[in-house]
CSV table of C-alpha atoms in Angstrom, one decimal:
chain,number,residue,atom,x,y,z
A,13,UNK,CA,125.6,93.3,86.2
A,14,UNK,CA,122.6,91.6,86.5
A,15,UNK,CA,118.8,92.6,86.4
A,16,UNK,CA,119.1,93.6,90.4
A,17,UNK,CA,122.5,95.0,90.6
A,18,UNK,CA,121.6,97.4,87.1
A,19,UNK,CA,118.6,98.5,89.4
A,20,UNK,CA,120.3,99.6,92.2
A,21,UNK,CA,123.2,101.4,89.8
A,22,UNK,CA,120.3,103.0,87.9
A,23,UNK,CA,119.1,103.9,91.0
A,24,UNK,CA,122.3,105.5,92.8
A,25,UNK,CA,122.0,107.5,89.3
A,26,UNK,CA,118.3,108.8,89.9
A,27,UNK,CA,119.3,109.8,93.7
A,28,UNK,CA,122.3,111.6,93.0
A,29,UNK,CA,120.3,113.6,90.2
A,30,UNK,CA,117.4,114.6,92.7
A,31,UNK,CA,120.0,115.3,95.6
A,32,UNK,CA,122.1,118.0,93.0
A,33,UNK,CA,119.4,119.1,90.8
A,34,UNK,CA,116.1,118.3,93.0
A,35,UNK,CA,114.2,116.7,89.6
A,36,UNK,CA,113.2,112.9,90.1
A,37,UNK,CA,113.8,111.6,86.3
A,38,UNK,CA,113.2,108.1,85.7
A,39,UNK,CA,114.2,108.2,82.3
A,40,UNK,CA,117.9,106.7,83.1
A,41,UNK,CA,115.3,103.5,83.9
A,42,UNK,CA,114.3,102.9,80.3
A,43,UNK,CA,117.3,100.8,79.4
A,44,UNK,CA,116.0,98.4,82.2
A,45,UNK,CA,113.3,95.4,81.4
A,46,UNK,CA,109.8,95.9,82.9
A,47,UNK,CA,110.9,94.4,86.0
A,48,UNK,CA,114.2,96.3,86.3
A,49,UNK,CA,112.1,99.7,86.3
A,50,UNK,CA,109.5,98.4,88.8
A,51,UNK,CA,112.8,97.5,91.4
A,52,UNK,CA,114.5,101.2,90.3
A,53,UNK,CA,110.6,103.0,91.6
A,54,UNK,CA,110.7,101.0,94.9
A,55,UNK,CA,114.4,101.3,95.5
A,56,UNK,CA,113.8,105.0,94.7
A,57,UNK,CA,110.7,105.4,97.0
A,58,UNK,CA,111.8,103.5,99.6
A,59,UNK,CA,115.1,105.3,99.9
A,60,UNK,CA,113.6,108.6,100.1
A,61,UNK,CA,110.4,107.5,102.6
A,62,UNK,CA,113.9,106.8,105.1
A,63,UNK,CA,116.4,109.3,104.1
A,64,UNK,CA,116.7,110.9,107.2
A,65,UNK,CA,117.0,108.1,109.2
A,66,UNK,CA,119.5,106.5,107.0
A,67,UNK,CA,121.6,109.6,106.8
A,68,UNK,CA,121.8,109.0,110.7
A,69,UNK,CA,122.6,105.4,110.7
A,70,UNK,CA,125.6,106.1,108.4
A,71,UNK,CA,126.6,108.8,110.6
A,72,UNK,CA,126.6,106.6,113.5
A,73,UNK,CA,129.1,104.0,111.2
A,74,UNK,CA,131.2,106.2,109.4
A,75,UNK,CA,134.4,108.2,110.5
A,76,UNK,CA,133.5,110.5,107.7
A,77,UNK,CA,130.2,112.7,108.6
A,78,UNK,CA,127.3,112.8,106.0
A,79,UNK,CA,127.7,116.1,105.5
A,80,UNK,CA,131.2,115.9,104.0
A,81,UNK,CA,130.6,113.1,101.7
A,82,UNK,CA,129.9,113.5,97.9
A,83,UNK,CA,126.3,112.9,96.9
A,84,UNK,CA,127.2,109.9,94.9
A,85,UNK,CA,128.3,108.1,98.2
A,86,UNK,CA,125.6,109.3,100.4
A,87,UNK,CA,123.5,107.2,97.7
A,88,UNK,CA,125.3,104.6,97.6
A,89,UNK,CA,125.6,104.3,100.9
A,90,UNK,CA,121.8,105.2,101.5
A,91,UNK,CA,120.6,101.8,99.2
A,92,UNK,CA,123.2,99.3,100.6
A,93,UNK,CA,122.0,100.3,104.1
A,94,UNK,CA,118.4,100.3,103.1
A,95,UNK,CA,118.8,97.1,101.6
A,96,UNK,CA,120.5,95.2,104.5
A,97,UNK,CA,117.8,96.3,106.8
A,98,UNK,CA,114.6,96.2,104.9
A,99,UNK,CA,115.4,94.2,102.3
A,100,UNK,CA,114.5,90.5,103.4
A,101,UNK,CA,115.5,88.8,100.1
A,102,UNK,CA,118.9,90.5,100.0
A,103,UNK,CA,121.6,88.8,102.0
A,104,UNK,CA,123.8,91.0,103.8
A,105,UNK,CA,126.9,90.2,101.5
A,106,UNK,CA,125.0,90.6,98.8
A,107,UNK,CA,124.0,94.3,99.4
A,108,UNK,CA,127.5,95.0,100.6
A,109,UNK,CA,129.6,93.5,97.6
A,110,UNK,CA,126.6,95.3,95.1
A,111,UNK,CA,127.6,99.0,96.9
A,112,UNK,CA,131.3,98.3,97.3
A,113,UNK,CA,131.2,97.6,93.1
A,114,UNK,CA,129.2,100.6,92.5
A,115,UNK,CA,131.6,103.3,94.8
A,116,UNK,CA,134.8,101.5,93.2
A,117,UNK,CA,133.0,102.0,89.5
A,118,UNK,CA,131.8,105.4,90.3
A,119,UNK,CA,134.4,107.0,92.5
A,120,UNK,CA,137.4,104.5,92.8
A,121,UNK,CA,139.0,102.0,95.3
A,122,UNK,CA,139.4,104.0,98.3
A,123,UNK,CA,135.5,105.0,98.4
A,124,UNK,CA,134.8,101.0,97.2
A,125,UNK,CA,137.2,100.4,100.1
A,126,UNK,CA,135.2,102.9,102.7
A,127,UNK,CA,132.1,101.9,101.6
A,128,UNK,CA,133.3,98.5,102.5
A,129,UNK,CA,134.3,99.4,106.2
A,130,UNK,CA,131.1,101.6,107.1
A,131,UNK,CA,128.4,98.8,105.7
A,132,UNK,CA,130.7,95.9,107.8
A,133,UNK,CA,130.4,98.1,110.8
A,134,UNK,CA,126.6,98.2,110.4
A,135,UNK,CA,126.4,94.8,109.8
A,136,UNK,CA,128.3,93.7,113.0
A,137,UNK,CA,125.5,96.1,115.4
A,138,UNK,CA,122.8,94.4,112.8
A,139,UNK,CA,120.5,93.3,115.5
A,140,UNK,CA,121.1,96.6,118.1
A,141,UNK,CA,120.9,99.1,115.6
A,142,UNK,CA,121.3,102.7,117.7
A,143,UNK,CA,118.2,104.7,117.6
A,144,UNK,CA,117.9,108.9,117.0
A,145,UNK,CA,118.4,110.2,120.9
A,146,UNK,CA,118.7,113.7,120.1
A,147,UNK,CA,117.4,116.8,122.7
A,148,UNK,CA,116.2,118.9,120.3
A,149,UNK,CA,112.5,117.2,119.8
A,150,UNK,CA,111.4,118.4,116.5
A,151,UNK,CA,114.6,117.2,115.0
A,152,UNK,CA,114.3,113.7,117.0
A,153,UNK,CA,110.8,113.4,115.3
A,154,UNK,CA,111.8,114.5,112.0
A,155,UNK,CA,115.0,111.9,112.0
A,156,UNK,CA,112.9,109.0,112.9
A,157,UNK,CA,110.3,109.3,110.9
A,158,UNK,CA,112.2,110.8,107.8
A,159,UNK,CA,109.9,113.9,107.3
A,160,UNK,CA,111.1,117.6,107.1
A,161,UNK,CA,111.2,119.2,110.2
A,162,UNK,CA,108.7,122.2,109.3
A,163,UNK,CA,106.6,119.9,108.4
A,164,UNK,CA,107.1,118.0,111.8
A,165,UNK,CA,106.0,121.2,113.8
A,166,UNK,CA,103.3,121.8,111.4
A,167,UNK,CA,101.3,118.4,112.1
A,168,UNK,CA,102.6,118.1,115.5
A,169,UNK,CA,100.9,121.6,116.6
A,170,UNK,CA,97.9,120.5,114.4
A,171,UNK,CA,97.6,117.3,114.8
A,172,UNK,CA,99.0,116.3,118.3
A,173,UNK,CA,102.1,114.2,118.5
A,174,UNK,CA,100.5,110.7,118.4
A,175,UNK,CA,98.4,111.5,115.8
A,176,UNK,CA,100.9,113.0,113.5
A,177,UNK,CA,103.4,110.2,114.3
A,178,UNK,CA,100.4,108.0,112.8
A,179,UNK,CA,100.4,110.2,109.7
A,180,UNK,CA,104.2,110.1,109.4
A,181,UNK,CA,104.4,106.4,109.5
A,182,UNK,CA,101.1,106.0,107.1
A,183,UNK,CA,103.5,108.0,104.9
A,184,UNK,CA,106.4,105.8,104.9
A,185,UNK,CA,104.5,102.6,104.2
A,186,UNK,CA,103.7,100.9,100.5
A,187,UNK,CA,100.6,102.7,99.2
A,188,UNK,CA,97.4,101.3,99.1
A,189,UNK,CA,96.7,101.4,94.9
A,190,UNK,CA,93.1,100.9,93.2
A,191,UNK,CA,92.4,100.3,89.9
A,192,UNK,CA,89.3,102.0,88.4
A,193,UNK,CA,87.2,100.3,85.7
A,194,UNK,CA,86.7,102.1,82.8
A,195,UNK,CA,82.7,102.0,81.7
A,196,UNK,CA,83.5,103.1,78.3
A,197,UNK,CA,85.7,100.3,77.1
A,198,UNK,CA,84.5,97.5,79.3
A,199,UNK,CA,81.6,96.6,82.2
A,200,UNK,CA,82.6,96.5,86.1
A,201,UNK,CA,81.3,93.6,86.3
A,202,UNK,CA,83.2,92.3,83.0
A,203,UNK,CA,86.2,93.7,84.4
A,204,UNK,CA,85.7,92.1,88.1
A,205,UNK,CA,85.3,88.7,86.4
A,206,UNK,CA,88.7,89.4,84.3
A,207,UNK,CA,90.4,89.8,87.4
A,208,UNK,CA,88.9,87.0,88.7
A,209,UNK,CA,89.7,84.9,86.0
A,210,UNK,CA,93.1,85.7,86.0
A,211,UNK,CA,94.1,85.2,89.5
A,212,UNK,CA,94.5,89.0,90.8
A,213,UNK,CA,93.4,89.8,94.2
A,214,UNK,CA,91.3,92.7,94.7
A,215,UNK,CA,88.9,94.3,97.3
A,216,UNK,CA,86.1,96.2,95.7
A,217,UNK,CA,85.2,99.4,97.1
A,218,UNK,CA,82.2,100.7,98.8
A,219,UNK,CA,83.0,104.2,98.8
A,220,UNK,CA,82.8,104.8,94.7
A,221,UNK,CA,81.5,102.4,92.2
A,222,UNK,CA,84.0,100.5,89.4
A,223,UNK,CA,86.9,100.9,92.1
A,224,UNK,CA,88.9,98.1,93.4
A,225,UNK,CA,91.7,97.9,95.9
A,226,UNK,CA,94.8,96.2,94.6
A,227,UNK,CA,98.5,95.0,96.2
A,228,UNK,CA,99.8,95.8,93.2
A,229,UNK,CA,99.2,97.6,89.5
A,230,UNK,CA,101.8,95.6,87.8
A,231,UNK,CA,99.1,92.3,86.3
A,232,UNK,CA,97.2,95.4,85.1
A,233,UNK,CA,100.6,96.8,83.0
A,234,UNK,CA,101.9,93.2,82.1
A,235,UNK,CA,98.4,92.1,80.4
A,236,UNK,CA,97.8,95.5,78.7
A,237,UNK,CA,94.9,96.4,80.4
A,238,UNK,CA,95.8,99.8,80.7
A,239,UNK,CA,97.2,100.4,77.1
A,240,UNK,CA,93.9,98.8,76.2
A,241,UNK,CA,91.7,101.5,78.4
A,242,UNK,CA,90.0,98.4,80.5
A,243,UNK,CA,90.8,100.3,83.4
A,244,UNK,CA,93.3,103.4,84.9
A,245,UNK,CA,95.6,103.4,88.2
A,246,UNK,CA,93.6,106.2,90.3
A,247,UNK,CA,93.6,106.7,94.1
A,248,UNK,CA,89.8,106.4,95.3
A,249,UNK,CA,90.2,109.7,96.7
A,250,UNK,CA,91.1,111.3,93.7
A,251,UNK,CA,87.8,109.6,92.3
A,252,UNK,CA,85.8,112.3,94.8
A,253,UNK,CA,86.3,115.5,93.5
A,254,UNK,CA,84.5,114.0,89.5
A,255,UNK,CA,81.8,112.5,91.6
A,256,UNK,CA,81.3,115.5,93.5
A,257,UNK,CA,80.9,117.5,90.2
A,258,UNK,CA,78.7,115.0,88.7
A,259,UNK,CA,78.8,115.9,85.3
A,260,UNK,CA,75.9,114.7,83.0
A,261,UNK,CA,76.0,113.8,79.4
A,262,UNK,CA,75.5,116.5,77.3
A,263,UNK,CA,77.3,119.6,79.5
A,264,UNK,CA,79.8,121.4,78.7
A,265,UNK,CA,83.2,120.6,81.3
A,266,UNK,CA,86.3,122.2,81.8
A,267,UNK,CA,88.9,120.3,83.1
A,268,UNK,CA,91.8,123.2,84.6
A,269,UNK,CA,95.0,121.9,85.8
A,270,UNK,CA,94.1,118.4,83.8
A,271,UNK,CA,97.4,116.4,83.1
A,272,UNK,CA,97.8,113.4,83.4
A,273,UNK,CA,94.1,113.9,82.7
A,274,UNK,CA,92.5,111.0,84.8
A,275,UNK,CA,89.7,113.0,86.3
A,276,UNK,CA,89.0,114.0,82.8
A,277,UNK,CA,88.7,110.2,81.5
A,278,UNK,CA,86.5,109.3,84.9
A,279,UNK,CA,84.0,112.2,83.6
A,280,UNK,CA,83.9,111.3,80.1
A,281,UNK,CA,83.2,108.2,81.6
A,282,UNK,CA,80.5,109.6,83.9
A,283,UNK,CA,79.2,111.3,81.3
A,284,UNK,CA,79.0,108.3,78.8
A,285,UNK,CA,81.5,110.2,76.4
A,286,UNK,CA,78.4,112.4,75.6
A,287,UNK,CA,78.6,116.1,75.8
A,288,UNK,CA,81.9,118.2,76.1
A,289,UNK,CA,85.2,118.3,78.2
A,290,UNK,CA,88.1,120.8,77.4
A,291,UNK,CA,91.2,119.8,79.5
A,292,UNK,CA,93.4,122.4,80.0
A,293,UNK,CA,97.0,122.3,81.2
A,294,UNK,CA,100.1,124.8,80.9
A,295,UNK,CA,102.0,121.7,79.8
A,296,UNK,CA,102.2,120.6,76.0
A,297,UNK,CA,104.0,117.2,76.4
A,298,UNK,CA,101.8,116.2,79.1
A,299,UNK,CA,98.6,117.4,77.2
A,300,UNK,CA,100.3,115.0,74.3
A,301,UNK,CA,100.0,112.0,76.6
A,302,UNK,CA,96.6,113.2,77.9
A,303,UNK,CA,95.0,112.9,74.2
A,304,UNK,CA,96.5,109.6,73.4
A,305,UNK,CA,94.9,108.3,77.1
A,306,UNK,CA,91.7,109.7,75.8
A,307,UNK,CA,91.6,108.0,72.5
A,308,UNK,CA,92.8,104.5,74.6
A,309,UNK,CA,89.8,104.9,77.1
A,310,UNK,CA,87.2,105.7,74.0
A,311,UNK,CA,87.0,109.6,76.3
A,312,UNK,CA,86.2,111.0,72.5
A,313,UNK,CA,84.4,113.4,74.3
A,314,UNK,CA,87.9,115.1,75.8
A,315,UNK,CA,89.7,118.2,74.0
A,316,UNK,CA,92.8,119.7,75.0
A,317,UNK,CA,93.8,123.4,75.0
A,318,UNK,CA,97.4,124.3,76.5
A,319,UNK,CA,97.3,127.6,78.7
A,320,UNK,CA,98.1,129.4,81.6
A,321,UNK,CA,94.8,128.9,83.0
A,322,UNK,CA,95.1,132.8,84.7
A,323,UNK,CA,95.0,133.8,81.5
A,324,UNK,CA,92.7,132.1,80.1
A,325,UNK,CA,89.3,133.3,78.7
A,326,UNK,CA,86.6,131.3,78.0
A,327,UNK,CA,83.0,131.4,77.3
A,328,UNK,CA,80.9,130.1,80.4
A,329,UNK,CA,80.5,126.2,81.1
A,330,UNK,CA,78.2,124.1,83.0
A,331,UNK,CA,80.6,122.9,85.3
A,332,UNK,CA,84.7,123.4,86.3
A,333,UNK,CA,86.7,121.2,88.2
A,334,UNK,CA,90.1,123.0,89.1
A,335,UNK,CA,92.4,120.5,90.8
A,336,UNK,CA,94.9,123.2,91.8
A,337,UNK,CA,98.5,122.4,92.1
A,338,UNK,CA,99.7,121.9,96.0
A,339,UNK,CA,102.3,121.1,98.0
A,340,UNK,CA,101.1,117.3,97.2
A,341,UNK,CA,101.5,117.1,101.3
A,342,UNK,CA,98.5,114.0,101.1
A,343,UNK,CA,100.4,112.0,98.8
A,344,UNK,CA,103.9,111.9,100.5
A,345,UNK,CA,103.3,107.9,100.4
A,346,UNK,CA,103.6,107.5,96.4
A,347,UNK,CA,105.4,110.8,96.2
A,348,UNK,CA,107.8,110.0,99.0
A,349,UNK,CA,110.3,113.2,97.1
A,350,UNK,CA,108.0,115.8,97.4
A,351,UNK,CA,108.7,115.6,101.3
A,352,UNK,CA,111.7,116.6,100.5
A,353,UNK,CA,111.2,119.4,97.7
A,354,UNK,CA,108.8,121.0,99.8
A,355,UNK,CA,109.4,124.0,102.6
A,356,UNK,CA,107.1,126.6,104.1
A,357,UNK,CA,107.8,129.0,100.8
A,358,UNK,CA,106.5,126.5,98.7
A,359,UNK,CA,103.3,126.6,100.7
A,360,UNK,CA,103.2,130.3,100.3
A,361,UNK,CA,103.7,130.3,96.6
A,362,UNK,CA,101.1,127.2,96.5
A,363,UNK,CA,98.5,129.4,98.3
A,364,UNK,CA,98.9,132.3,95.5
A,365,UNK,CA,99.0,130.1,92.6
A,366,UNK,CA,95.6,128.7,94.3
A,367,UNK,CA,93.7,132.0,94.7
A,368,UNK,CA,94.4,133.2,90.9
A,369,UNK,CA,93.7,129.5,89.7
A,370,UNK,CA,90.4,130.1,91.7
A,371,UNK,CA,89.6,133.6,90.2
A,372,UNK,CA,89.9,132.5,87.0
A,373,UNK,CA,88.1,129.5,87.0
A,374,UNK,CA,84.9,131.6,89.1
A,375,UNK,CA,84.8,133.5,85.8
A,376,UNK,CA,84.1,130.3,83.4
A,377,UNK,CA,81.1,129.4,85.3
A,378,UNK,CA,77.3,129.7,84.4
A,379,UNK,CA,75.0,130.9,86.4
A,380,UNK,CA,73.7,128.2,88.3
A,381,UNK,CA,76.3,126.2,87.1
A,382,UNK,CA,79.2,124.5,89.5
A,383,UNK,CA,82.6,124.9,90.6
A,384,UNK,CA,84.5,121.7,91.9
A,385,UNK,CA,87.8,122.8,94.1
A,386,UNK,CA,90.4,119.8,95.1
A,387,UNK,CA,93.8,119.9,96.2
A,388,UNK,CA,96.0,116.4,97.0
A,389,UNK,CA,96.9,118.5,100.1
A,390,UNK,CA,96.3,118.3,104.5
A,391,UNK,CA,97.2,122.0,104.7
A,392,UNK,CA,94.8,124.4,106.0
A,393,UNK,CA,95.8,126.9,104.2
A,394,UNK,CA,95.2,125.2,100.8
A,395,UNK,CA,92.3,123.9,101.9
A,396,UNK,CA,89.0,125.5,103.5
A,397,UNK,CA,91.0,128.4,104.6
A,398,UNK,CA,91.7,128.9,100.5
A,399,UNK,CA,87.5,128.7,100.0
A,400,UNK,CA,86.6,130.6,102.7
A,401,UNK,CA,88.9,133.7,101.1
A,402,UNK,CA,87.6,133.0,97.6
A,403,UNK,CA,83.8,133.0,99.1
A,404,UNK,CA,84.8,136.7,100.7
A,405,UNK,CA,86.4,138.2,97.4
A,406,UNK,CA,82.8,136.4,95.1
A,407,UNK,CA,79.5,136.5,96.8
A,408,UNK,CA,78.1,134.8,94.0
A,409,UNK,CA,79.0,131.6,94.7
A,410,UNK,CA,77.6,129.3,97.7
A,411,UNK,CA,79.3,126.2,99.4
A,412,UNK,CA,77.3,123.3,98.6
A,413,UNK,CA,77.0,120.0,100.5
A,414,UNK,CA,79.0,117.0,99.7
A,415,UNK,CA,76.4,114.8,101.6
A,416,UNK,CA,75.6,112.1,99.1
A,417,UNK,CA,78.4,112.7,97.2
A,418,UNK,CA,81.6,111.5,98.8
A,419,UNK,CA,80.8,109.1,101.9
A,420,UNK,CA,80.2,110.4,105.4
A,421,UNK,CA,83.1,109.3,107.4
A,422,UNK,CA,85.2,111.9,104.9
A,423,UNK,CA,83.4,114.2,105.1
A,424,UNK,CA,84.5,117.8,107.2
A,425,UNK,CA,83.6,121.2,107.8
A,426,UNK,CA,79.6,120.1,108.9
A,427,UNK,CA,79.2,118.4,105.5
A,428,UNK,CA,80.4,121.3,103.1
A,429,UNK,CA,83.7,119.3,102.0
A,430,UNK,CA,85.9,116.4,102.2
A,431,UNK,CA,89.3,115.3,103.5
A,432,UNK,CA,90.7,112.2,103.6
A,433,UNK,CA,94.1,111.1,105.6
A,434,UNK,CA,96.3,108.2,104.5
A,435,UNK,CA,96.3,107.5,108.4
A,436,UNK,CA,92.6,107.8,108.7
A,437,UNK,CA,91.4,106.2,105.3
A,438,UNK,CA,93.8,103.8,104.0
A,439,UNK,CA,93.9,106.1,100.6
A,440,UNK,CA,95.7,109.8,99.6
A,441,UNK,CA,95.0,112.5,101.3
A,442,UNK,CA,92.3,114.6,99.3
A,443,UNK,CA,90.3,117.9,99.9
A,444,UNK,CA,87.4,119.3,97.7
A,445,UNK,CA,84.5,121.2,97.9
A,446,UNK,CA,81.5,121.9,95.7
A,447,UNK,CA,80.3,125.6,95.4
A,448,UNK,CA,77.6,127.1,93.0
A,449,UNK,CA,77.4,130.4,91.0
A,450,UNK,CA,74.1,131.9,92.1
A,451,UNK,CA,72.2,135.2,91.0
């Protein structure tokens, strides 16, 4: 096979895991060339931004119903139809022949021979596809726009339908990606003039500084810039919640929650490496990766711990950011799988997590020392509703403004946090809110 075709097998491989074992491992990618693992991420995304609605088209062209295939030909099945349809560079007989050689490979010549017959049927109605027309609303909705359906009644009681249908399709287009300059191994200006020098289109940001908009991160891997800590792939949104702490050189900074540890690096950067930063994260191998991005970045400032951060004790800092786990519901655009892995128990068991996080983290701040709370989440309940319940169980802490922090047209709640929406703001959806331990 060649470079494409070993994509899309690698990537029937990746969909049947999540599908079975709900894990999205790119590892079976690493035998691929740089460009072979870039095609295996989109194929993967893509496929899973449009499952639902692919499910129904092959339901519409197949004699056998979804439901009784095998995962391995649901897959199959899923990229061959995704790539006749939004695939403008594949020919039709290209993506049929590719999925006919996989099913024969992977499940023999009947299935090779079925595949066959339900893509050909597509291809014929090509130009007339048939559209969802079911009764029930909710699952109407959730089929076109390939998102859960509790999450469909969530954001359509919320939200209103038009508005949520603007979410839903924000969701299932390319991300938006920016690329942060890093001040401690290079200038922003030295950096725009790099990227102007080498030919890469960018749109600089107004919102934070060092930030630029980017169609794509992949000059940034190919030259090394990010091996070499020039710069670091980070939404602007996530970009708030460090700003909004606004750590200065010489405090003390706990980091809770840390890995991958990009907040971390854009304080050590704030903070001109000067002063302290303990990241701490319940995982070991990602705390691994952390300290080799610190050393990369010249972030010499940045420690790691590994803990449960519940159970953690630790003497009292100047400030804590806890970017809490979440149901990742504002970042269903890069992280088109978590649509899928999440349900309304999930959200319960996110809210819990949240309010011990929070507990613990109260009690490693100084008096008059700050407490940054951010989730990658558009759900209430993770959200203000979370802070208003901490605020009730710790009268010593206030809600501070975000005014001059984060910029006005994000900012909610009568200026005492922020929430962006990929619909709204072209970035990830992000929450935070700044609150300080008083006497």
């Amino acid at each position: 096979m060649d470079t494409e075709a070993s994509a899309r097998s690698v990537s029937v491989e990746i969909l049947i895991d999540f599908d079975e074992n709900n894990v999205l491992d790119y590892s079976a990618a690493n035998q691929l060339d740089a460009r072979g693992r870039a095609e295996v991420r989109e194929y993967v995304q893509n496929i899973l931004r449009r499952r639902s609605y692919l499910d129904f088209l092959i339901d519409e062209f197949s004699n056998v119903k979804i439901v009784e295939m095998k995962s391995s030909l649901k897959n199959i099945l899923r990229l061959g139809i995704y790539d006749m349809i939004f695939m403008d560079s594949t020919p039709d007989y290209a993506a049929i022949n590719e999925s006919v050689e996989i099913a024969k490979l992977k499940l023999g010549s009947r299935t090779g021979d079925l595949t066959n017959a339900i893509m050909r049927n597509l291809q014929r109605d090509i130009n007339n596809l048939p559209k969802p027309s079911f009764e029930d609303r909710t699952k109407l909705v959730a089929t076109t726009f390939s998102h859960p359906e509790w999450l469909v009644k969530r954001w359509t009681k919320r939200f209103g339908e038009r508005e949520a249908f603007q979410l839903m399709q924000a969701n299932n287009q390319r991300p938006n990606y920016y690329i942060r300059a890093n001040n401690l191994r290079t200038k922003t200006k030295n950096f725009r003039l790099r990227m102007t020098k080498h030919g890469i289109t960018f749109t600089e940001s107004d919102w934070l500084p060092g930030y630029f908009q980017v169609d794509s991160v992949a000059p940034f891997i190919s030259k090394g810039w990010l091996d070499k800590g020039f710069c670091q792939v980070q939404d602007i949104a996530a970009g708030f919640a460090p700003f909004l702490l606004h750590p200065q050189p010489g405090e003390n900074i706990y980091d809770l929650c840390a890995a991958p540890g990009t907040k971390s690096i854009l304080m050590a950067d704030l903070m001109n490496a000067e002063g302290s930063i303990l990241a701490v994260d319940i995982s070991s191998e990602r705390l691994d990766k952390l300290a080799e991005s610190a050393l990369s970045y010249h972030a010499e400032n940045i420690r790691v711990r590994r803990a449960d951060v519940t159970e953690l004790t630790l003497e009292e800092a100047d400030g804590v950011l806890l970017d809490a786990p979440c149901t990742g519901t504002g970042v269903l655009s890069k992280r088109a799988d978590l649509r899928w892995r999440r349900d309304e128990e999930s959200l319960k068991n996110a809210v819990e997590l949240q309010k011990k996080l929070l507990d613990s983290a109260a009690r490693m701040v100084k008096k008059g020392g700050r407490l940054v709370y951010s989730t990658c989440s558009l759900e209430e309940e993770e959200n203000m509703d979370q802070v208003m319940n901490f605020l009730d169980r710790h009268e010593n802490f206030e809600l501070q403004t975000v005014e001059g922090y984060v910029p006005d047209e994000v900012m909610v709640d009568g200026g005492f946090g922020y929430q962006t929406f990929p619909h709204k703001h072209q970035c990830d959806g992000h929450f935070g809110v700044l609150l300080k331990r008083v006497n």
